[in-house]
Tab-separated table of C-alpha atoms and ligand atoms in Angstrom:
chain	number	residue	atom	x	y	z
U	217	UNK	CA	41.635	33.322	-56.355
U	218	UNK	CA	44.709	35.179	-55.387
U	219	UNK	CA	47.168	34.456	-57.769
U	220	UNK	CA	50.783	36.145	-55.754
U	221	UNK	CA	53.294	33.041	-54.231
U	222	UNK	CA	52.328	33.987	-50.640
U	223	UNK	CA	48.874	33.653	-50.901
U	224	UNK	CA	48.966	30.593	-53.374
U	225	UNK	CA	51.486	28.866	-51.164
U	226	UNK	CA	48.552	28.681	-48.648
U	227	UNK	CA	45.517	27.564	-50.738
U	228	UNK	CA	43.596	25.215	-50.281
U	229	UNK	CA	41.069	22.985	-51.960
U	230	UNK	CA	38.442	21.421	-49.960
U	231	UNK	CA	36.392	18.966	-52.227
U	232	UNK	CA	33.154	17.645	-50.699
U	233	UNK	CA	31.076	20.211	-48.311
U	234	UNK	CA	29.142	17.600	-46.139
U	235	UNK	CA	29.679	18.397	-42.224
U	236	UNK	CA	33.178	17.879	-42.010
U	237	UNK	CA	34.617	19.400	-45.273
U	238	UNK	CA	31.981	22.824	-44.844
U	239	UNK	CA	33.458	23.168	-41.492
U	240	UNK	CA	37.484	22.496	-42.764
U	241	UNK	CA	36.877	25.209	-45.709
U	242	UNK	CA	35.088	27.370	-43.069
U	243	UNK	CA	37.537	27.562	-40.486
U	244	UNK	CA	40.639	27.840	-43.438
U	245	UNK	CA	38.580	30.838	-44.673
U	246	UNK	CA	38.212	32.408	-41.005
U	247	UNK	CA	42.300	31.981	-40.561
U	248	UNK	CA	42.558	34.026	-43.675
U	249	UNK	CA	43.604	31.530	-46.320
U	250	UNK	CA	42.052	31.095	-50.001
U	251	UNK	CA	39.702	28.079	-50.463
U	252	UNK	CA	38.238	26.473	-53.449
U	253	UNK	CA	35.272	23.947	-52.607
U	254	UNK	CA	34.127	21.383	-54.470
U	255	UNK	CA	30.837	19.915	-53.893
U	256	UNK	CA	28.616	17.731	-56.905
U	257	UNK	CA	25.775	18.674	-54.843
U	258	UNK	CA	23.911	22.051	-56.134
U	259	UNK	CA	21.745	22.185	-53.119
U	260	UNK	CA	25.055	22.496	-51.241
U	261	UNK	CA	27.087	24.561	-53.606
U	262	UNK	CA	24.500	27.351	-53.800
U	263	UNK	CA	23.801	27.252	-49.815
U	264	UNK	CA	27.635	27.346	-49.594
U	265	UNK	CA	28.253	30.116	-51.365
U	266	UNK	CA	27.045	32.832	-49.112
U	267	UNK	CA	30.035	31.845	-47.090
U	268	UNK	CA	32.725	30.913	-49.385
U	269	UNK	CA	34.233	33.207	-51.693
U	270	UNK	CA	34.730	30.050	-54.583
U	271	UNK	CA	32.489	27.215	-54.740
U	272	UNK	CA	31.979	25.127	-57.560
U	273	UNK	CA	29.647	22.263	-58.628
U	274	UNK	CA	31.925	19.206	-59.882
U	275	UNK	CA	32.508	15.393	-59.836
U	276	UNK	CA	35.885	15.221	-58.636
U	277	UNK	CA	36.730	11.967	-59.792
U	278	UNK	CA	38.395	12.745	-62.905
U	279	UNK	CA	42.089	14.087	-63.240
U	280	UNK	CA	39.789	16.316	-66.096
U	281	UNK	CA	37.955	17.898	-64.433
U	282	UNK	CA	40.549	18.531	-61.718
U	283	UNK	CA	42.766	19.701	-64.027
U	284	UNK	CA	40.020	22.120	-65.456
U	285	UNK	CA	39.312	23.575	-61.846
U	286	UNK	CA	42.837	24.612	-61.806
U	287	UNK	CA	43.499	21.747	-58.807
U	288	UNK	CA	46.951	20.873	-60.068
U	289	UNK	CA	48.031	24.608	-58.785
U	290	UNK	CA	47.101	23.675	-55.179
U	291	UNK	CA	49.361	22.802	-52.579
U	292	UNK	CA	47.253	21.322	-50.217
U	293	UNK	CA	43.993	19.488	-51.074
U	294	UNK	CA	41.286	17.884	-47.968
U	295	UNK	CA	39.348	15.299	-49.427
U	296	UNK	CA	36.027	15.468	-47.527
U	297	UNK	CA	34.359	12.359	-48.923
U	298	UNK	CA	32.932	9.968	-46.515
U	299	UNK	CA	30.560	7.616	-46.889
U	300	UNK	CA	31.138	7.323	-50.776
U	301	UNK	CA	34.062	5.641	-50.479
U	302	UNK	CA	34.924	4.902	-54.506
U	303	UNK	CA	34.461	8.850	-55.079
U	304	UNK	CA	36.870	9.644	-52.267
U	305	UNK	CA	39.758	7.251	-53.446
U	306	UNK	CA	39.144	7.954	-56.854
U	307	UNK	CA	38.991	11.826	-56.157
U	308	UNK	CA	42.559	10.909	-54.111
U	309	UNK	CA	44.115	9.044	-56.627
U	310	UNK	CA	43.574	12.160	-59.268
U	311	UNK	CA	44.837	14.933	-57.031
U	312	UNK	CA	47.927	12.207	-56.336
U	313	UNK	CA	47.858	11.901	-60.474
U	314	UNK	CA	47.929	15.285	-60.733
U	315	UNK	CA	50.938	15.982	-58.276
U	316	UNK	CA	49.321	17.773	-55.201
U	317	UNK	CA	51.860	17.672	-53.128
U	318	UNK	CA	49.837	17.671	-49.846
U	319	UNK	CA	46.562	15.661	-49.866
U	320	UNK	CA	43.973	15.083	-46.483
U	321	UNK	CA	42.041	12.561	-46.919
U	322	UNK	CA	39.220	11.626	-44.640
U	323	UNK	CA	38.558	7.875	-43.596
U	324	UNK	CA	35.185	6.524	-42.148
U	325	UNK	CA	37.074	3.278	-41.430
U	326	UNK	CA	40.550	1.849	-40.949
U	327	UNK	CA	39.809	-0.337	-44.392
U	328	UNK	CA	39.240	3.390	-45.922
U	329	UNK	CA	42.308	4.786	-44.076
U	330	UNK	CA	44.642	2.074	-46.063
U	331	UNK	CA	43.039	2.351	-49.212
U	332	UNK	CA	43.879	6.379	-49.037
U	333	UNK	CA	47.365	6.051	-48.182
U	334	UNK	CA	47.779	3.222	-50.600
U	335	UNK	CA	46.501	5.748	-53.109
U	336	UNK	CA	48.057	8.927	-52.498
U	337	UNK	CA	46.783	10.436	-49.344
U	338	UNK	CA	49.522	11.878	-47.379
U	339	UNK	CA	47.549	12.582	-44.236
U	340	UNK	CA	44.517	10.223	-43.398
U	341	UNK	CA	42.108	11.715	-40.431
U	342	UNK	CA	39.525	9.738	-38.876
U	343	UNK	CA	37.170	12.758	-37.213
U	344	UNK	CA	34.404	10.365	-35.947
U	345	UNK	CA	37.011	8.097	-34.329
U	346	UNK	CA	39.438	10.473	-33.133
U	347	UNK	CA	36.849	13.019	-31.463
U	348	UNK	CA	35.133	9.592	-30.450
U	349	UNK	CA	38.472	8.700	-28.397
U	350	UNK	CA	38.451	11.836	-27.164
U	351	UNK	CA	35.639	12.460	-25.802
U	352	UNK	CA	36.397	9.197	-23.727
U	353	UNK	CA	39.175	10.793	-22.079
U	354	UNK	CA	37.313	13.679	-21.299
U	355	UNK	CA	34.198	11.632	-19.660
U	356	UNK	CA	36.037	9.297	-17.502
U	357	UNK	CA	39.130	11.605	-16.440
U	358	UNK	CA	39.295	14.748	-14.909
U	359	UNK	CA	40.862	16.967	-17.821
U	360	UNK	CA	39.496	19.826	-19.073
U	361	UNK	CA	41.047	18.935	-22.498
U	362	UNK	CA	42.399	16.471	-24.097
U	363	UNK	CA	45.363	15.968	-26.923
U	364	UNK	CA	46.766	12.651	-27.668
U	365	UNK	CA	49.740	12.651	-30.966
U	366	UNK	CA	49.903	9.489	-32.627
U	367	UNK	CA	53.305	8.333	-30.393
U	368	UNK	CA	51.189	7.855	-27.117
U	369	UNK	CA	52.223	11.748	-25.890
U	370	UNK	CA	49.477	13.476	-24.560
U	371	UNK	CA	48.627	17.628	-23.762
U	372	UNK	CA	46.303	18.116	-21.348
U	373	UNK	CA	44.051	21.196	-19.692
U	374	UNK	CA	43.623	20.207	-15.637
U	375	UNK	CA	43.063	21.313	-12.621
U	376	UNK	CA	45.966	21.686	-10.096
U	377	UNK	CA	45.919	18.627	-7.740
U	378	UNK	CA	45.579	19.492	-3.832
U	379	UNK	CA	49.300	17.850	-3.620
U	380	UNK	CA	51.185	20.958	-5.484
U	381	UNK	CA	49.022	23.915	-4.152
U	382	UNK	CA	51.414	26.311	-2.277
U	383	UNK	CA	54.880	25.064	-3.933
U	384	UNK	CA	56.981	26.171	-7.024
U	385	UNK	CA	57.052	23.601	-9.853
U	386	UNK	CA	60.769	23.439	-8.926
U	387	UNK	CA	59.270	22.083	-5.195
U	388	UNK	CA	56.847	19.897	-7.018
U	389	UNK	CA	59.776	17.847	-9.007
U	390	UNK	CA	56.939	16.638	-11.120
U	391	UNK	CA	58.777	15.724	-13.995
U	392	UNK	CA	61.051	13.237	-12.086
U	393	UNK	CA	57.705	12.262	-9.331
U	394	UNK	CA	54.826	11.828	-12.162
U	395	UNK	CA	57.113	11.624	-15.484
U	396	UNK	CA	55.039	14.874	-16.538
U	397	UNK	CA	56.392	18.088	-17.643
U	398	UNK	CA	53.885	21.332	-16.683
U	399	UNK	CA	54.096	23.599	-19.920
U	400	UNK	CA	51.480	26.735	-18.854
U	401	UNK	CA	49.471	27.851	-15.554
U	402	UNK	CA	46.362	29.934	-15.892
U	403	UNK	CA	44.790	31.713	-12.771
U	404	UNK	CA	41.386	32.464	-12.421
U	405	UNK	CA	40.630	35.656	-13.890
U	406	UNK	CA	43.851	35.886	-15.408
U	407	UNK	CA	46.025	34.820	-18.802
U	408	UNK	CA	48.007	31.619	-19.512
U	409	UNK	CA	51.577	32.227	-18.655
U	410	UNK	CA	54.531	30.274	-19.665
U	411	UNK	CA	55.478	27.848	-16.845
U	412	UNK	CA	58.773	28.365	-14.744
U	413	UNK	CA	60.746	26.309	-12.096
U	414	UNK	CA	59.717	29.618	-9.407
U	415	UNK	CA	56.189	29.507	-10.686
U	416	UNK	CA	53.903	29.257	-7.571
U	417	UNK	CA	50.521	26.885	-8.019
U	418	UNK	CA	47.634	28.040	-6.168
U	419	UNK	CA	44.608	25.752	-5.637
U	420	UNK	CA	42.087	26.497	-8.189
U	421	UNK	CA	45.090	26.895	-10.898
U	422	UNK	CA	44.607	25.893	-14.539
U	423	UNK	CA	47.213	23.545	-15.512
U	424	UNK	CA	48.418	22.663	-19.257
U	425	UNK	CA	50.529	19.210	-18.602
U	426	UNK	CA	52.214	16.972	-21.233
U	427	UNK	CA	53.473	13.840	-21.349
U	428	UNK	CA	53.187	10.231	-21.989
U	429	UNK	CA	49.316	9.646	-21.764
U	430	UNK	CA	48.968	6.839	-19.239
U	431	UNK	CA	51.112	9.456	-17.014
U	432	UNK	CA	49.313	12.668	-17.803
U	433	UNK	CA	45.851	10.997	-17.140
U	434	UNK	CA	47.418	9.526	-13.780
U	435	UNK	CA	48.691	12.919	-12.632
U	436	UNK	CA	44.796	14.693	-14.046
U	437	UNK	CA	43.250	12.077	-11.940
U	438	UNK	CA	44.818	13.257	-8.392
U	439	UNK	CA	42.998	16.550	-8.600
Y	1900	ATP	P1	29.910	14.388	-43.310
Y	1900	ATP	O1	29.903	13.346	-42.221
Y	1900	ATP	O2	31.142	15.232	-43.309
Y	1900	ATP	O3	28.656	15.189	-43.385
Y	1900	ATP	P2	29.937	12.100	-45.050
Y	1900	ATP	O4	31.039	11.372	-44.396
Y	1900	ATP	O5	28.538	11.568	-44.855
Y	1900	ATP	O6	29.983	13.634	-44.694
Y	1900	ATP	P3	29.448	12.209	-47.808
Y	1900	ATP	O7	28.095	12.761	-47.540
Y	1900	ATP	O8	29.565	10.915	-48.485
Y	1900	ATP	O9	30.333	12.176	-46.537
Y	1900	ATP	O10	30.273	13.251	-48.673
Y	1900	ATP	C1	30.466	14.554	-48.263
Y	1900	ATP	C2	30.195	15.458	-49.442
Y	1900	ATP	O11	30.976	15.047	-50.540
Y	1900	ATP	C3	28.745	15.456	-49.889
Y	1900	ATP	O12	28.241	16.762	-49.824
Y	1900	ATP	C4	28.787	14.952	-51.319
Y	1900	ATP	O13	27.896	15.622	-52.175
Y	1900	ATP	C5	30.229	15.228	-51.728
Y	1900	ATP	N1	30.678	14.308	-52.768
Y	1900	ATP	C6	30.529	12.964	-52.761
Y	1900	ATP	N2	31.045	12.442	-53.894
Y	1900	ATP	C7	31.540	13.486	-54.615
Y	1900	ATP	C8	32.201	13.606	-55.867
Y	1900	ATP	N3	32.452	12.543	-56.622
Y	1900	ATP	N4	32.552	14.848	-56.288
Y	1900	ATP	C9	32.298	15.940	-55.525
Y	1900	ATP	N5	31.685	15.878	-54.348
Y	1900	ATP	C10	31.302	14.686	-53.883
């Protein structure tokens, strides 16, 4: 593992390589940052490590073995562990014992969820249910895409309704009409650009919108 500040600052150890956790150390290897997974599985570890540049067989459970893997160096630490739930709080509480300063934690319930925070988990994530909710947006509206934070404000990807095509956002008064705020307009053919009060919608425009979520669904839903 890289052992200069920089890189260390950004390391992270991804313990448990099931579907979630392989694709969280993936995509943190992709973006250039230095991973250590975890698995007890061999079967995994060895298919793993065509992929990953560290991958180790271990029961995480202990603050031992942690410590002997070097975990206590980590600054950020996802707990992949689903459906086992005494390995994943126990494998919380150790990183927690150990002083991790920044532990994931992954919940298959909202029992689970409690338990991890109760124990150390800074962040909790719920991918099942979140995608879940998500997907629900996305099959009954008319966004493209779909990002609710945890205070009820929502981004969303839309098409342009028939109602703005042919005015300037300024025209449109959105934010004061529909209590939503246009942040980016994308033209077929053509890149995202920042939006403007003088920037002209067009029908067939791409439109990134955000807001509270009952008011960005209402304004995806006049397209
Ligand atoms: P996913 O839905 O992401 O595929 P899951 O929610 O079904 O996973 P599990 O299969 O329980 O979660 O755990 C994910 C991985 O964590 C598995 O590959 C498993 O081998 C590993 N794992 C479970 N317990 C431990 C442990 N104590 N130490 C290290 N790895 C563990």
């Amino acid at each position: 593992m890289a052992k200069n500040s920089d890189k260390l600052s950004d390391s992270v150890v991804v313990i448990g390589l099931g579907r979630f956790g392989g694709a969280v150390a993936q995509s943190l290897t992709q973006l250039g940052h230095d991973v250590l997974a975890i698995d007890q599985d061999e079967r995994l570890v060895q298919e793993w490590s065509s992929r990953l540049a560290h991958v180790v067989q271990a029961n995480t459970t202990s603050v031992e073995v942690l410590t002997q893997l070097s975990c206590r160096q980590f600054p950020h630490a996802v707990v992949a562990i689903g459906s086992d739930i005494e390995a994943s709080v126990l494998t919380v509480l150790a990183l927690a014992d150990l002083g991790v300063p920044d532990i994931w934690a992954k919940a298959v319930s909202a029992r689970h969820g409690r338990i991890l925070e109760r124990t150390g988990a800074h962040h909790v994530v719920y991918p099942e249910a979140s995608m879940g909710e998500r997907v629900a947006h996305l099959v009954t509206g008319k966004m493209i895409d779909f990002i609710e934070f945890d205070d009820g404000y929502a981004i969303a990807k839309t098409r342009a309704p028939r109602e703005i095509a042919g005015k300037t956002l300024a025209e449109s008064a959105l934010r004061s009409h529909h209590g939503v705020t246009i942040v980016g307009v994308k033209r077929p053919r053509t890149d995202f650009t920042y939006a403007r009060p003088e920037t002209m919608v067009e029908p067939g425009d791409i439109l990134i919108v955000a807001g509270p979520t009952r008011l960005v669904e209402t304004f995806a839903g006049r397209t």
